[in-house]
Amino acid sequence: MQTPVNPENMQPGCTSPIVSKSVYGMILTLGILVGLFVHAKVAAQTPTKQDPGIPVHYTDMRQAAGITFQQDSTQTEEKYYLETMGTGVAWLDYDQDGLMDLFFVQSAATDIYKPPHPLRCAFYHNNGDGTFTDVTEKAGVGGEGHYGQGVAVGDYDNDGYPDLFVTGYGRAILYHNNGDGTFTDVTAKAGVADEGQWSTSAGWFDYDKDGWLDLVVTNYIDWTPKNNIWCGERRPGYRAYCHPNNYRGQHIKLYHNNHDGTFTDVSDASGVGKPEAKGMGVVLADFNNDGWPDIAVANDTWPNFLFLNKRNGTFEDVSLISGLAVSEDGGYEAGMGIDAADVDGDGWQDVYVTHLDFELNRLYHNNRDGTFTDVTYRSGIGNKAVLMSGVAMKFLDYDNDGWNDIVQANGAMVDNVQLYHGEVSYKEPLLMYHNLGKGQFEKVSESLGSDFVRPIVGRGLATADYDNDGGIDIVTNNRGDYPSLLHNDGGNANHWLTVLLIGTKSNRDGIGASLKLTSAGVTQVEQAKGGMSYMSASDPRIHFGLGKRTQIESLEITWPSGQVDRLTSLPVDQIVAVKEGSGIVPRRFPKIAPVWPRGSPPSKTEGAK
């Protein structure tokens, strides 16, 4: 995370930016004009949108759903670096009833911040009627006293029930799902406490394809209350959070699953833990289509990482030669959220990384030769959010037209940012970039309704179809505020298919599987990935938008074990469970009607593009 002042001009103990606000504004304006000129030239070569699409509207259902959790920023005048991070959120079906439940990560008291009541994470059971019930105490996952940061979901012991790994400042927690609605803290036994580190994001994947999920943990910087230096001007209200360059980075952790409930730290042996890192986000996917999962990490003002799996328990650091390490102009930016998806229909995973204000959110195209090209302007994204601080993001097909779109949570790092940059707001709206086809994007946020663009201090973000109606819903964990639970109304006007993977030889979650769907001659490729977004975990089911196509000729699933299942004549507008080696198996996925906050859903015409 950068500070609200010009990061290049902030040094330990400095009192003011070297560049004045007026001069900096002139530089910014010139940069924007140059960017707009470049963007205009690119846009002139970009095909215009032919199909207006279907109207989609997002409505915030939090209050109607009974979610009362409120994130505590633990903010003080001392500007502890820890305060500004926010916390993550996860979707998971912890009781396997076919409905996605919600877990919100919470902060904790510090040596100088004493909240009026104990701070705990919050776990909500999906009741199947549009409402949620707080089951935190019964489940035993409150984590009181743990300054939580992020969360990763995975069935690490292959017992059929998803487990929770909660990152945090000073240590992490692994909760084992007992299968009866309760969890047990098994951190010490498992050996994944990450003691003394500042862990942010994490992700589960099976890097050696032995059928058991391993764990990647991104760690941030060596900050403590004792080295919390003063940055910003020395006058009331102007103190700022310092630049990450004032602190040494930590290192990525890789824990190998021993198949007995314990893990072995193989960070150094694998090569993943060797370089210094300032890790914020992680996505675990197969970037070179060799059938083995790789690791991409968004680092804060530090080169992003790409580790390619060498298939022998080690990884090759190809960050710099891949083109993912830096932006097109060679700069290290404030990497926060990250995800991967095929945005142009070529079957290869492209990458998107969010950055803070006065930087660009970067889209990197996979060149299919081990390298990536920064196509931020060419794609139409350009500098449309240059005054926003991008934090979390996720690829999703919100309108089910068959192309991966981008949703992004934004919010400045500190609440006094306007004292330094009058053009920037602390609270910022969500962004939605609609994929027009083949990786060309158009900003459509304002068309999605007032709840979607309500300014928030967005941090964690995760997606799921929580009512099983075929529309992808969105949840955000907002700093110092209530979360947003945005229900998708209208996305299911197009056809769709969602697939729950059940591994047998492979890990139970099927993470690492590749799915190729063919419908009316159109082929779509998706992967079951680990990590994604920023400190958050999304619906593990694989979703395909089909547009107006009503028939699916085939679905080919290549499992991590090498097993290939080919299914034909699948139904559309359904959620199906596919078991490795067996095909579709019976599984209930109840469809529910959300409890609308005003008694009825919004007009189908409202929010039309």
PDB file of C-alpha atoms in Angstrom, residues 1-3 7 10 81 220-222 241-249 276 278 280 300-302 334 356:
ATOM      1  CA  MET A   1       0.000   0.000   0.000  1.00  0.00           C
ATOM      2  CA  GLN A   2       1.227   3.459  -0.805  1.00  0.00           C
ATOM      3  CA  THR A   3       0.777   6.502   1.344  1.00  0.00           C
ATOM      4  CA  PRO A   7       5.527   7.931  -2.461  1.00  0.00           C
ATOM      5  CA  MET A  10       8.266  10.377   1.493  1.00  0.00           C
ATOM      6  CA  TYR A  81       0.607   0.616   9.340  1.00  0.00           C
ATOM      7  CA  TYR A 220       4.149  -8.506   3.766  1.00  0.00           C
ATOM      8  CA  ILE A 221       6.704  -6.273   5.568  1.00  0.00           C
ATOM      9  CA  ASP A 222       8.720  -6.179   8.791  1.00  0.00           C
ATOM     10  CA  TYR A 241       1.022   6.069   6.719  1.00  0.00           C
ATOM     11  CA  CYS A 242       4.557   5.533   5.508  1.00  0.00           C
ATOM     12  CA  HIS A 243       5.649   4.113   2.189  1.00  0.00           C
ATOM     13  CA  PRO A 244       6.415   0.365   2.109  1.00  0.00           C
ATOM     14  CA  ASN A 245       9.977   1.175   1.044  1.00  0.00           C
ATOM     15  CA  ASN A 246      10.614   2.251   4.627  1.00  0.00           C
ATOM     16  CA  TYR A 247      10.397  -1.399   5.687  1.00  0.00           C
ATOM     17  CA  ARG A 248      12.037  -4.625   4.608  1.00  0.00           C
ATOM     18  CA  GLY A 249       9.876  -7.196   2.940  1.00  0.00           C
ATOM     19  CA  GLU A 276      12.290 -10.847  -0.593  1.00  0.00           C
ATOM     20  CA  LYS A 278       5.924  -7.628  -0.075  1.00  0.00           C
ATOM     21  CA  MET A 280      -0.539  -8.752  -1.044  1.00  0.00           C
ATOM     22  CA  ASP A 300       3.429  -3.870  -3.069  1.00  0.00           C
ATOM     23  CA  THR A 301       5.936  -1.459  -4.714  1.00  0.00           C
ATOM     24  CA  TRP A 302       8.047  -4.511  -5.463  1.00  0.00           C
ATOM     25  CA  ALA A 334       1.448  -0.946  -5.484  1.00  0.00           C
ATOM     26  CA  LEU A 356      -3.463   2.482  -5.996  1.00  0.00           C
TER      27      LEU A 356
END
